Short mmCIF file of C-alpha atoms and ligand atoms in Angstrom, two decimals:
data_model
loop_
_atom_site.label_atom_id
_atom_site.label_comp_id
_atom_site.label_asym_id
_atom_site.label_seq_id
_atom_site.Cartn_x
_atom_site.Cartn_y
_atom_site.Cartn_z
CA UNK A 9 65.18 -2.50 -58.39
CA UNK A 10 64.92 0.59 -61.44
CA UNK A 11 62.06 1.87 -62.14
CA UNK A 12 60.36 3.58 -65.04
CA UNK A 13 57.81 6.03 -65.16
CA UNK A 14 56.09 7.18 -68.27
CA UNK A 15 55.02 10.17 -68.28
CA UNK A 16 55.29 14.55 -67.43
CA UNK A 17 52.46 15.55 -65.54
CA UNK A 18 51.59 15.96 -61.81
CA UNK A 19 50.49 12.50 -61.73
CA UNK A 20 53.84 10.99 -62.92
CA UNK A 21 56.16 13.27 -60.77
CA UNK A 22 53.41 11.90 -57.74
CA UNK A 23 54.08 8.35 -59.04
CA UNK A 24 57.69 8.78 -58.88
CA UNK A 25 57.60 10.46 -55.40
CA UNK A 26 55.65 7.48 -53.78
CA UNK A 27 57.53 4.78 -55.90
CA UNK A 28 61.41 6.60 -54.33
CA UNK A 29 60.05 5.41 -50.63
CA UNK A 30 60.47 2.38 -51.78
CA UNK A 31 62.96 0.96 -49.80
CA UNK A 32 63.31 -1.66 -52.79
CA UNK A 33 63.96 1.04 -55.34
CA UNK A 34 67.47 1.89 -56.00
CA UNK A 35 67.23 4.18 -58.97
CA UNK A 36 64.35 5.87 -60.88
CA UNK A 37 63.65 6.99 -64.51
CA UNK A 38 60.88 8.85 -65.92
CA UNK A 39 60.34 9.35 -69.49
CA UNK A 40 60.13 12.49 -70.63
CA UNK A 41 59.74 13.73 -66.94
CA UNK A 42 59.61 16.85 -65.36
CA UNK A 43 61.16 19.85 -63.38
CA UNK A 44 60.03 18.43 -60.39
CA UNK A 45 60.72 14.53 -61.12
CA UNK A 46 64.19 15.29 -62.29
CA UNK A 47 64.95 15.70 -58.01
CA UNK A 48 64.05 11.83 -58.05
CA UNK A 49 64.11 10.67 -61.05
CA UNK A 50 66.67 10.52 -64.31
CA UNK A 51 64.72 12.18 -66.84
CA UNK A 52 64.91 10.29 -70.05
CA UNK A 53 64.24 12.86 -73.43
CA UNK A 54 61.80 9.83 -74.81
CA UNK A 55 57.96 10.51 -75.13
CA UNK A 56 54.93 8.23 -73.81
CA UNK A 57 53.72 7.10 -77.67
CA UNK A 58 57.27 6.55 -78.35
CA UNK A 59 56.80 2.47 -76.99
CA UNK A 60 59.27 0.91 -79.54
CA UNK A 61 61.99 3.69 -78.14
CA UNK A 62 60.57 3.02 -74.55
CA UNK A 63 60.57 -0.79 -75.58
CA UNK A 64 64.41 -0.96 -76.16
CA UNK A 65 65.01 1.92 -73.16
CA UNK A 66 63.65 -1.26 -70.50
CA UNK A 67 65.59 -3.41 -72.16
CA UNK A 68 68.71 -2.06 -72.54
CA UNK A 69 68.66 -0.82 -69.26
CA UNK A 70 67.25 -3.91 -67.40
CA UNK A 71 63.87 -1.81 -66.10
CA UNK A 72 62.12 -4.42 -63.43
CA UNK A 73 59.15 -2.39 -63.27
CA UNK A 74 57.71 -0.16 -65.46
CA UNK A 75 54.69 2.03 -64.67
CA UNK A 76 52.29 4.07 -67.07
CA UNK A 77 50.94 7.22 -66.54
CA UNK A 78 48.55 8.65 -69.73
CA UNK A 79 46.38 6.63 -71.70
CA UNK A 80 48.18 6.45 -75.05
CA UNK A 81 50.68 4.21 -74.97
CA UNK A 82 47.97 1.59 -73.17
CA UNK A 83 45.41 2.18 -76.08
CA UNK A 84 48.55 1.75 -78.18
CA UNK A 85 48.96 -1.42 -76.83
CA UNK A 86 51.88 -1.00 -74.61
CA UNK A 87 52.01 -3.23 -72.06
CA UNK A 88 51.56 -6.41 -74.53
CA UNK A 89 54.47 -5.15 -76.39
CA UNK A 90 56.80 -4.98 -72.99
CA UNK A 91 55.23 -8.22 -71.54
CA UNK A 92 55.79 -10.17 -75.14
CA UNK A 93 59.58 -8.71 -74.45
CA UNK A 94 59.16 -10.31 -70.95
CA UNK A 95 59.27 -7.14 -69.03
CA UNK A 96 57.08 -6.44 -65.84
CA UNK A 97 54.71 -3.51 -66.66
CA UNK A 98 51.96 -1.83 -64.65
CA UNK A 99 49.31 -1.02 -66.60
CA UNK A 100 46.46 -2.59 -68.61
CA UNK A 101 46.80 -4.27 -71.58
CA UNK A 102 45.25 -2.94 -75.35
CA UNK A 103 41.92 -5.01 -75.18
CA UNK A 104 41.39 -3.21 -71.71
CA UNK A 105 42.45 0.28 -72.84
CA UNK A 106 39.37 0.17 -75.23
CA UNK A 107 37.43 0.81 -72.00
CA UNK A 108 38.78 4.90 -72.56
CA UNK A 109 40.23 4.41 -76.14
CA UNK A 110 36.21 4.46 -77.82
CA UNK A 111 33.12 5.63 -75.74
CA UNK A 112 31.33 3.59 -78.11
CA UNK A 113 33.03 0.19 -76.93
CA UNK A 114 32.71 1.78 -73.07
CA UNK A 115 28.69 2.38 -73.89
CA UNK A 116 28.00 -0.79 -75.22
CA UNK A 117 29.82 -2.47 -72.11
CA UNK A 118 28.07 -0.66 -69.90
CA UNK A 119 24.69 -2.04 -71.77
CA UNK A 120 25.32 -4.99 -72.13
CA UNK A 121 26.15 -5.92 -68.70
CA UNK A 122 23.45 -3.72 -67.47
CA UNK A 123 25.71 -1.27 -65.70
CA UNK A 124 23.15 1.97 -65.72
CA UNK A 125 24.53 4.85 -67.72
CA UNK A 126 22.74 7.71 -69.41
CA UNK A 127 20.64 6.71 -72.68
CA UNK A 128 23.12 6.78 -76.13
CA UNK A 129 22.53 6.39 -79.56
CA UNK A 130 26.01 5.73 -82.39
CA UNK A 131 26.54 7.11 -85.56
CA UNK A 132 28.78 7.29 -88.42
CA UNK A 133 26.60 9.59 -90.90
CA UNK A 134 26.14 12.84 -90.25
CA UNK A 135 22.69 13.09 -91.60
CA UNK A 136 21.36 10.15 -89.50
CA UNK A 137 23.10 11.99 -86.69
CA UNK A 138 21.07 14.85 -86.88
CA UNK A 139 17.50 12.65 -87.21
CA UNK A 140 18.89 11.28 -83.79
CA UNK A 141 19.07 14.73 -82.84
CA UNK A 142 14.97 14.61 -82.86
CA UNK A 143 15.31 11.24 -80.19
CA UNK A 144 16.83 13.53 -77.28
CA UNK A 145 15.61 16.22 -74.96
CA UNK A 146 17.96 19.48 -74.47
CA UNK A 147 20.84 19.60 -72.82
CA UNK A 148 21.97 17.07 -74.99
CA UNK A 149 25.07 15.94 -74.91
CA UNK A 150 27.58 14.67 -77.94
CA UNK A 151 31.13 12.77 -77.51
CA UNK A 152 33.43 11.54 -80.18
CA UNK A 153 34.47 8.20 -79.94
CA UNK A 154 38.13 8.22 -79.39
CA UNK A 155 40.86 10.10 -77.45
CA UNK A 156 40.36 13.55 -77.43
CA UNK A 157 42.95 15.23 -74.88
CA UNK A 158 39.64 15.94 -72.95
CA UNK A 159 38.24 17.91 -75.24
CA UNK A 160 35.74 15.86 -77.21
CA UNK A 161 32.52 16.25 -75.11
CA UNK A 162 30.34 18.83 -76.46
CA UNK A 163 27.15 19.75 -74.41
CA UNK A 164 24.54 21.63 -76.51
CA UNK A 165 21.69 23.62 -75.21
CA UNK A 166 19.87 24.08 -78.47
CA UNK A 167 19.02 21.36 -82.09
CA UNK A 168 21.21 24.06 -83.94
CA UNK A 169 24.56 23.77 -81.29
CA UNK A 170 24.13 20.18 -81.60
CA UNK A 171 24.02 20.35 -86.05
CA UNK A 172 27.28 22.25 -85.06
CA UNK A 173 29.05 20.28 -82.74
CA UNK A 174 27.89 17.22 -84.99
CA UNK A 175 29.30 19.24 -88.14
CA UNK A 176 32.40 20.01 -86.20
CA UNK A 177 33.16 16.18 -85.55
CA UNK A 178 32.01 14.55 -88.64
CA UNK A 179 32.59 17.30 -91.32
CA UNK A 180 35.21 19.14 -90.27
CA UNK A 181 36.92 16.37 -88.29
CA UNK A 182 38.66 18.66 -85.68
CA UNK A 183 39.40 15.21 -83.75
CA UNK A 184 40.54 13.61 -86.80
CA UNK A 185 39.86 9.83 -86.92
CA UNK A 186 38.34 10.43 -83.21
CA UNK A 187 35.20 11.89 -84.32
CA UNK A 188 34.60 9.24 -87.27
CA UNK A 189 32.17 7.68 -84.86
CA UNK A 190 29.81 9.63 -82.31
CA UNK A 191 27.32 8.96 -79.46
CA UNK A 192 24.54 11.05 -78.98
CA UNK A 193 23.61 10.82 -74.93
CA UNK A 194 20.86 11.97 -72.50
CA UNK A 195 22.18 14.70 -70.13
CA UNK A 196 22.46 13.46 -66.85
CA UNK A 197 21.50 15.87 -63.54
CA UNK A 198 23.35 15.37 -60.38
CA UNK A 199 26.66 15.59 -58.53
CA UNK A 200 29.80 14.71 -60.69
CA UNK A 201 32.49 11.69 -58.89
CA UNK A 202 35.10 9.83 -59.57
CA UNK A 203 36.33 6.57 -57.96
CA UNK A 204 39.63 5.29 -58.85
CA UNK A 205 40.57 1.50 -58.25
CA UNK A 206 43.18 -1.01 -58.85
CA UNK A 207 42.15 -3.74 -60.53
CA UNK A 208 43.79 -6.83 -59.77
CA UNK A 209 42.89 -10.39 -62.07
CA UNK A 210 39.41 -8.70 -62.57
CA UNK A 211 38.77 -7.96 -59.25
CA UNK A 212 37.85 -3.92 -58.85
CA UNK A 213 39.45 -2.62 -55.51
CA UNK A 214 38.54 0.69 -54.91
CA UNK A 215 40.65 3.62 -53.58
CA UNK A 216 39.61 6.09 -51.23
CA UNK A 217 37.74 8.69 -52.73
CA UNK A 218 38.37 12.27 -53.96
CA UNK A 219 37.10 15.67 -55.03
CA UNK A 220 38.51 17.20 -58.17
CA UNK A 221 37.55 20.76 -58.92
CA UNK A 222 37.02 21.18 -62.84
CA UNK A 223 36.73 24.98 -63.43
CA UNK A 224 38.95 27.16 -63.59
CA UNK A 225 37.40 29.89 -61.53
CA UNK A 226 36.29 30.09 -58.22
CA UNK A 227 32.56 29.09 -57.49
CA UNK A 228 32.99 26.38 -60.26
CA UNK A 229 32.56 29.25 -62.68
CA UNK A 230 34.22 29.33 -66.34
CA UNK A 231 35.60 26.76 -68.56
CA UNK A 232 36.60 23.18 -67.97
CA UNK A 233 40.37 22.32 -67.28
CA UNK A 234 42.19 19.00 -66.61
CA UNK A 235 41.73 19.92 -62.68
CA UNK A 236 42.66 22.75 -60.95
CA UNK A 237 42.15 21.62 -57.10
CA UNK A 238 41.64 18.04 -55.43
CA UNK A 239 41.44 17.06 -52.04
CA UNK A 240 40.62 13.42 -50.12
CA UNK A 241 38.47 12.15 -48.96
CA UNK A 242 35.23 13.17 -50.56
CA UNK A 243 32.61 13.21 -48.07
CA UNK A 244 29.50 12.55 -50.83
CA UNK A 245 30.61 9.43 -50.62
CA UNK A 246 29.07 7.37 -47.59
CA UNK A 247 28.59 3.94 -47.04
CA UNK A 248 25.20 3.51 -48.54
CA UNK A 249 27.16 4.97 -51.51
CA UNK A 250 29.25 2.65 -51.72
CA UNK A 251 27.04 -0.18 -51.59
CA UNK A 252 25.27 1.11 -54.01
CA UNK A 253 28.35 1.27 -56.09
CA UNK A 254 29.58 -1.81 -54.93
CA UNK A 255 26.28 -3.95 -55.90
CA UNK A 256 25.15 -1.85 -58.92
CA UNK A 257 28.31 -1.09 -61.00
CA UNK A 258 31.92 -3.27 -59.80
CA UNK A 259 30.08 -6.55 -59.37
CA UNK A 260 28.50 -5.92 -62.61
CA UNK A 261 31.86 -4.51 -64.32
CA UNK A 262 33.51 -7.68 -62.69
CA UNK A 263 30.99 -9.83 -64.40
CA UNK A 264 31.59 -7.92 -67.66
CA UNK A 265 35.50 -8.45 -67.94
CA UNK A 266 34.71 -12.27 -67.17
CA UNK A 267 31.85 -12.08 -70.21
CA UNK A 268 34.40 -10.17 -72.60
CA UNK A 269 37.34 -12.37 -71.90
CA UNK A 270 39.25 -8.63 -70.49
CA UNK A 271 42.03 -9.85 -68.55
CA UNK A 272 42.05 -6.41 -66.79
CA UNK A 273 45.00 -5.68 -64.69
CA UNK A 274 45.89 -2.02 -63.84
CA UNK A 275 43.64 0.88 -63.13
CA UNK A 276 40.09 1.54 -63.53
CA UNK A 277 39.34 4.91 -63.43
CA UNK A 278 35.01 5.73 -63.50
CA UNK A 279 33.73 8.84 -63.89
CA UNK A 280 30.27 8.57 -62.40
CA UNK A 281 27.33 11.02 -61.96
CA UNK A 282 25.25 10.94 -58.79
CA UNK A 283 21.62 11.42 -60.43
CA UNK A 284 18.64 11.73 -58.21
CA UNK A 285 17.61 8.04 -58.41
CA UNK A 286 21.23 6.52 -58.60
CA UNK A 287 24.73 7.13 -59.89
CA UNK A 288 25.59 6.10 -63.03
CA UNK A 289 28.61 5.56 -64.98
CA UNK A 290 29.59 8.89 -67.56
CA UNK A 291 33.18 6.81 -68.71
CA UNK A 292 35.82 4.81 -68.08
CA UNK A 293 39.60 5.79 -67.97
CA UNK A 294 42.26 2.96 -67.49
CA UNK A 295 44.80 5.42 -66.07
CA UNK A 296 45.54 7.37 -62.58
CA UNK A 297 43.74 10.49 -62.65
CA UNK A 298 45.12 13.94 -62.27
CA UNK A 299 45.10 15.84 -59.81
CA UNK A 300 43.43 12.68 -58.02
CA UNK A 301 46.73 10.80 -57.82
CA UNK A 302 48.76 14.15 -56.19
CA UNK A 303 45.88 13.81 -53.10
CA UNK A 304 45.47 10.25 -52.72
CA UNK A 305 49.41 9.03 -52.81
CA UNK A 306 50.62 11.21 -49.82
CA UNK A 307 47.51 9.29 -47.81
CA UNK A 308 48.29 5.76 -48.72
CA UNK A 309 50.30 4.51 -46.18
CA UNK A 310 51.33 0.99 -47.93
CA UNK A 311 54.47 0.86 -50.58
CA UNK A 312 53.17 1.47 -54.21
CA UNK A 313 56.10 -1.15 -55.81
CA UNK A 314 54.22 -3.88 -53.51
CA UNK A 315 51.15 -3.10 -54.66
CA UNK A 316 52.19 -2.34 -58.51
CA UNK A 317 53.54 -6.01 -58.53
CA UNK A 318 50.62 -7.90 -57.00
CA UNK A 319 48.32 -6.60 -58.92
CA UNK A 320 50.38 -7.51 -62.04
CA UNK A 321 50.86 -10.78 -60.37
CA UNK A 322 46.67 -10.78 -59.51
CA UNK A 323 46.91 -11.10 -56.24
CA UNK A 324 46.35 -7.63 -55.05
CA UNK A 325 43.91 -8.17 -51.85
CA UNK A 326 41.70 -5.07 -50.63
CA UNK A 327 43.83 -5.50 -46.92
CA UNK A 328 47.11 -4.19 -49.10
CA UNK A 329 45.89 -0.57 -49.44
CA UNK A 330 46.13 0.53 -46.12
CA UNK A 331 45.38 4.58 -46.21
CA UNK A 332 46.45 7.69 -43.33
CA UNK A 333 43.19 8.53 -41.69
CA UNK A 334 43.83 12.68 -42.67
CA UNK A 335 42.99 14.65 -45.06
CA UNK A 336 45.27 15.90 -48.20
CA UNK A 337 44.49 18.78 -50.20
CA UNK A 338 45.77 19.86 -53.30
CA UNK A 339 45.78 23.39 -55.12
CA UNK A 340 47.44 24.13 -58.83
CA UNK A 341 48.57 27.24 -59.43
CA UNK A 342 48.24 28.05 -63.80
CA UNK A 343 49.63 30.11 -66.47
CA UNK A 344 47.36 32.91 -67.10
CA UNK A 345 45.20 32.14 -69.91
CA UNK A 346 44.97 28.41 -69.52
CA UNK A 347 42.69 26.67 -70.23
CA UNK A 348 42.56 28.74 -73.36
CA UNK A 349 45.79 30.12 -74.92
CA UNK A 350 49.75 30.67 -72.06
CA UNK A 351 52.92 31.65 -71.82
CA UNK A 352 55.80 29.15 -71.08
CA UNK A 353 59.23 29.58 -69.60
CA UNK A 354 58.04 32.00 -67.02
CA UNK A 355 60.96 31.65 -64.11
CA UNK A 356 59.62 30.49 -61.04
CA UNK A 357 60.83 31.69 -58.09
CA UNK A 358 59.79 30.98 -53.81
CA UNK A 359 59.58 26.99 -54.10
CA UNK A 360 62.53 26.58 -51.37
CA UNK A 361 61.02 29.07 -48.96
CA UNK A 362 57.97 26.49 -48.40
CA UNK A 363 57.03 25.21 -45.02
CA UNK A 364 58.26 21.41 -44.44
CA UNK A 365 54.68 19.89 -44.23
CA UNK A 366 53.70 21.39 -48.43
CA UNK A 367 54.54 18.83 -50.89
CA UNK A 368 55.04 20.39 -54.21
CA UNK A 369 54.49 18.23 -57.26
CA UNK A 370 55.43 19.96 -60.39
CA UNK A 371 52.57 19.40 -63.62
CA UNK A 372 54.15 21.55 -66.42
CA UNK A 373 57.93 22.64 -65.46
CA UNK A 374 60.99 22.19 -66.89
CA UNK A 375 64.53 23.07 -64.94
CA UNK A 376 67.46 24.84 -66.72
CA UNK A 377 70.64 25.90 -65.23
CA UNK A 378 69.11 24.92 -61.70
CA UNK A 379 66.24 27.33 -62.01
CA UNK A 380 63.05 26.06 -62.55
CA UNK A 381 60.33 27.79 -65.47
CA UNK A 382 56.84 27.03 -66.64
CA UNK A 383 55.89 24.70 -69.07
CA UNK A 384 51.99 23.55 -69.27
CA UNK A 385 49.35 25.17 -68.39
CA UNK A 386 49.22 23.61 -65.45
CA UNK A 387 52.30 24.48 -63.41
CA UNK A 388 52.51 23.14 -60.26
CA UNK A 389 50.16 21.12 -57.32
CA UNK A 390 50.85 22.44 -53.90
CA UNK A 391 49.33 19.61 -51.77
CA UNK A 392 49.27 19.21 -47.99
CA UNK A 393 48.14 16.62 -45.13
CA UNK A 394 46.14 17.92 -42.33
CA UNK A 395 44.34 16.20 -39.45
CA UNK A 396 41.10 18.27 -40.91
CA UNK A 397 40.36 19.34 -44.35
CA UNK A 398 40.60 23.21 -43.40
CA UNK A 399 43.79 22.62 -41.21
CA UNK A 400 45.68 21.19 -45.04
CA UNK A 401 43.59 23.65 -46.88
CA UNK A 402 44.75 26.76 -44.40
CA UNK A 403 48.36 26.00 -44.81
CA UNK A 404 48.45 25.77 -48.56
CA UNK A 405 46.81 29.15 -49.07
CA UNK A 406 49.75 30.04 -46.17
CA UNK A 407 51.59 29.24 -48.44
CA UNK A 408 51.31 29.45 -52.15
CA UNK A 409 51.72 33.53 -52.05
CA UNK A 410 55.64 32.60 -51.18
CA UNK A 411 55.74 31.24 -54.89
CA UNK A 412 55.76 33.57 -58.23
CA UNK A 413 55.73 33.17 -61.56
CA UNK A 414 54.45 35.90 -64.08
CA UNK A 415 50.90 35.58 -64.97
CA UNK A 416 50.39 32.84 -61.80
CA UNK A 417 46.93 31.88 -60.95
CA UNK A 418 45.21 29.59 -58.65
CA UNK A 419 41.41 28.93 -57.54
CA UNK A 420 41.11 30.13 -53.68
CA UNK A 421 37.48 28.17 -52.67
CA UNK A 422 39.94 24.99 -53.16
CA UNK A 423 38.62 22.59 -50.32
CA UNK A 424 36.03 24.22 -49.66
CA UNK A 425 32.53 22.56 -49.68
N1 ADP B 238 25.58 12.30 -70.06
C1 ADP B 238 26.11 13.37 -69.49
N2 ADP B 238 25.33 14.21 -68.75
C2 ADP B 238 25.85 15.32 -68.19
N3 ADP B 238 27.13 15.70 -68.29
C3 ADP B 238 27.96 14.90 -69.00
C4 ADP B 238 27.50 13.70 -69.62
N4 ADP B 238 28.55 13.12 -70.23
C5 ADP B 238 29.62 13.91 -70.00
N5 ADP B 238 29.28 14.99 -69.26
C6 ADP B 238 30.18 16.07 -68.80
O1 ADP B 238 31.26 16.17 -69.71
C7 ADP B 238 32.51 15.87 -69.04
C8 ADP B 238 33.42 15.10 -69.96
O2 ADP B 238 32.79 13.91 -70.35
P1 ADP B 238 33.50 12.51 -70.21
O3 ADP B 238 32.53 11.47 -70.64
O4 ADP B 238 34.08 12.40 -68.85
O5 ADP B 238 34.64 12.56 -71.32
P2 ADP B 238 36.17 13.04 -71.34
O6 ADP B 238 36.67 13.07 -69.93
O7 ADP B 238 36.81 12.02 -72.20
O8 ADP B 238 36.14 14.39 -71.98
C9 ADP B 238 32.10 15.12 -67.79
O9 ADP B 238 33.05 15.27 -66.78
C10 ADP B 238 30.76 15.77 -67.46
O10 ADP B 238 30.96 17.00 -66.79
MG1 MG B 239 36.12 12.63 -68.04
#
């Protein structure tokens, strides 16, 4: 069968690397793609809100299965637009997407169906925003509505950084439309954790869990990134955990996409914070994570196509995800500068001289000429299986001095407890 990935991060060249052992894939495209999916992958110059383009791609080309990396095209609506067309797509469909399209629909969700989440207030005016200012102890923490590359969560220590962060949203509109609408929410203390499932005809089946590392510096130290380490699985999580997670947020979730008529089918992606008393819910994403997906593929054991396809098909059972009992670690080695301000089309040189056992999956390249350069921020993941934790950890950091790229840098504490 073809494939099609959309997508040119980490998380799509992982998605095409699990999807190629497919024994019943016979060719792979991803669209736009990457340096490092264009080994497996034909890399088609089309870009993920480009559906109508993407749309006739599938078509034209008889696609059997496509797959969605980034949120966009689902809050766009995607996959109704390729299932009206009668093509098989894995993903969720627009009503879903809301879920991470507007923290206001995810909040009021969450409340209504009594899943416990930190205390919120909406607004649209910018002077009742700042009364509700007077409602909230410090931290306090502000959040546009809608998609905001990551970037729309402002945490404010002080009444006058939250008049600013307000003012920046709602005055100055820095997120555009985005920040038309904002929730003003309590600051929640604890450990941060994500749990990624596939959800299959409403039913939420968890995967195993991981650690992402958010920082860019070592000691969790300096500003936020998209992820700059990962590694699986993430011991916080035990079984009384899980139970609680179980019984106090996915049964109630479940209940919820019954109650709002969600026909959810895809991924469900929660962000959760593990406060004193409980964990609660921060937000939703309907999408794989990243770098979460470049630790947890090379541990599932099952094929990804099979499971894609039942859980369009709804019958995805929890007995289909069958996962390697090791560990996988993964490291990303950055421009210098990012998050803030990089360089691209650095050469980068040392990725054949790697040890068998490193995977490499490539986040922001781009190959010319067969040599392969920088493009993102973040470069590339260098990931490893181990039998313990320090055992996949040890023979990344073995490794990643072999590869060079002007101004490369990479967290060292990655795996490390
Ligand atoms: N209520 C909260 N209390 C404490 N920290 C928060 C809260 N909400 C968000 N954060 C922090 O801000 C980050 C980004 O917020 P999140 O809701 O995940 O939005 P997004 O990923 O869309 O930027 C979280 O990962 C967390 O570190
Ligand atoms: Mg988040």
């Amino acid at each position: 069968m073809k494939v099609l990935v959309i997508g040119s991060g980490g998380r799509e060249h992982t998605l095409c690397w699990k999807i190629a052992q497919s024994k019943r894939v016979s060719k792979i495209f991803c669209a736009p793609g990457n340096g490092g999916t264009e080994e497996i992958a034909e890399n088609i110059d089309i870009n993920p809100n480009e559906i109508d383009k993407l749309l006739n791609f599938a078509l034209e080309n008889s696609i059997d299965l496509t797959v969605v990396g980034p949120e966009d095209p689902l809050v766009d609506g995607i996959v109704n637009k390729f299932k009206e067309n009668g093509l098989r797509i894995f993903g969720v469909d627009k009503n879903s997407a809301q879920l991470e399209g507007s923290k206001v629909f995810a909040k009021q969700f969450m409340e209504k169906h009594g899943i416990p989440t930190a205390k919120y207030r909406t607004y649209i005016n910018l002077d009742e925003a700042i009364n509700g200012l007077g409602e909230f102890d410090y931290p306090v923490v502000i959040k546009a509505d809608g998609l905001c590359l990551g970037k729309g969560v402002i945490i404010c220590q002080t009444k006058e950084e939250g008049i600013e962060a307000l003012n920046h949203m709602m005055t100055e509109k820095v997120f555009g439309t985005a920040g038309d609408t904002i929730i003003i929410e309590e600051f929640l203390e604890g450990i941060e954790a994500s749990l990624l499932c596939f959800v299959s005809n409403g039913e939420i089946i968890p995967m195993e869990s991981a650690k992402d590392y958010k920082q860019i510096f070592d000691g969790d130290e300096g500003p936020n990134t998209g992820g700059v380490g990962c590694f699986s699985p993430n011991p916080l999580f035990n079984e009384n955990l899980e139970k609680n997670i179980q019984e106090e947020i996915l049964s109630k979730i479940e209940t919820g996409f019954k109650d709002e008529g969600l026909d959810y089918n895809g991924i469900l992606f929660i962000g959760l914070m593990i406060t004193k008393d409980m964990p609660k819910v921060l937000e939703f994403n309907v999408r794989f994570g990243d770098p979460e997906t470049e630790v947890l593929m090379p541990r599932l054991k099952s094929d990804i196509v099979e499971i894609f396809e039942k859980t369009i098909d709804g019958k995805l059972k929890k007995e289909d995800l069958v996962w390697a009992d090791r560990k996988c670690v993964t490291v990303v080695a950055t421009s210098g500068g990012y998050p803030g301000k990089y360089e691209k089309g650095e050469e980068i040189v040392g990725l054949d001289n790697l040890d068998d056992d490193i995977i490499l999956f490539h986040n922001g390249t781009k190959r010319l000429d067969g040599r392969v350069y920088t493009n993102g921020g973040r470069v590339i993941s260098i990931t490893s299986l181990g039998d313990t934790l320090e055992e996949a950890k040890d023979r990344i950091y073995d490794n990643i001095d072999k590869i060079d790229f002007d101004g490369m840098y990479f967290r060292k504490d990655i795996g490390r407890i």
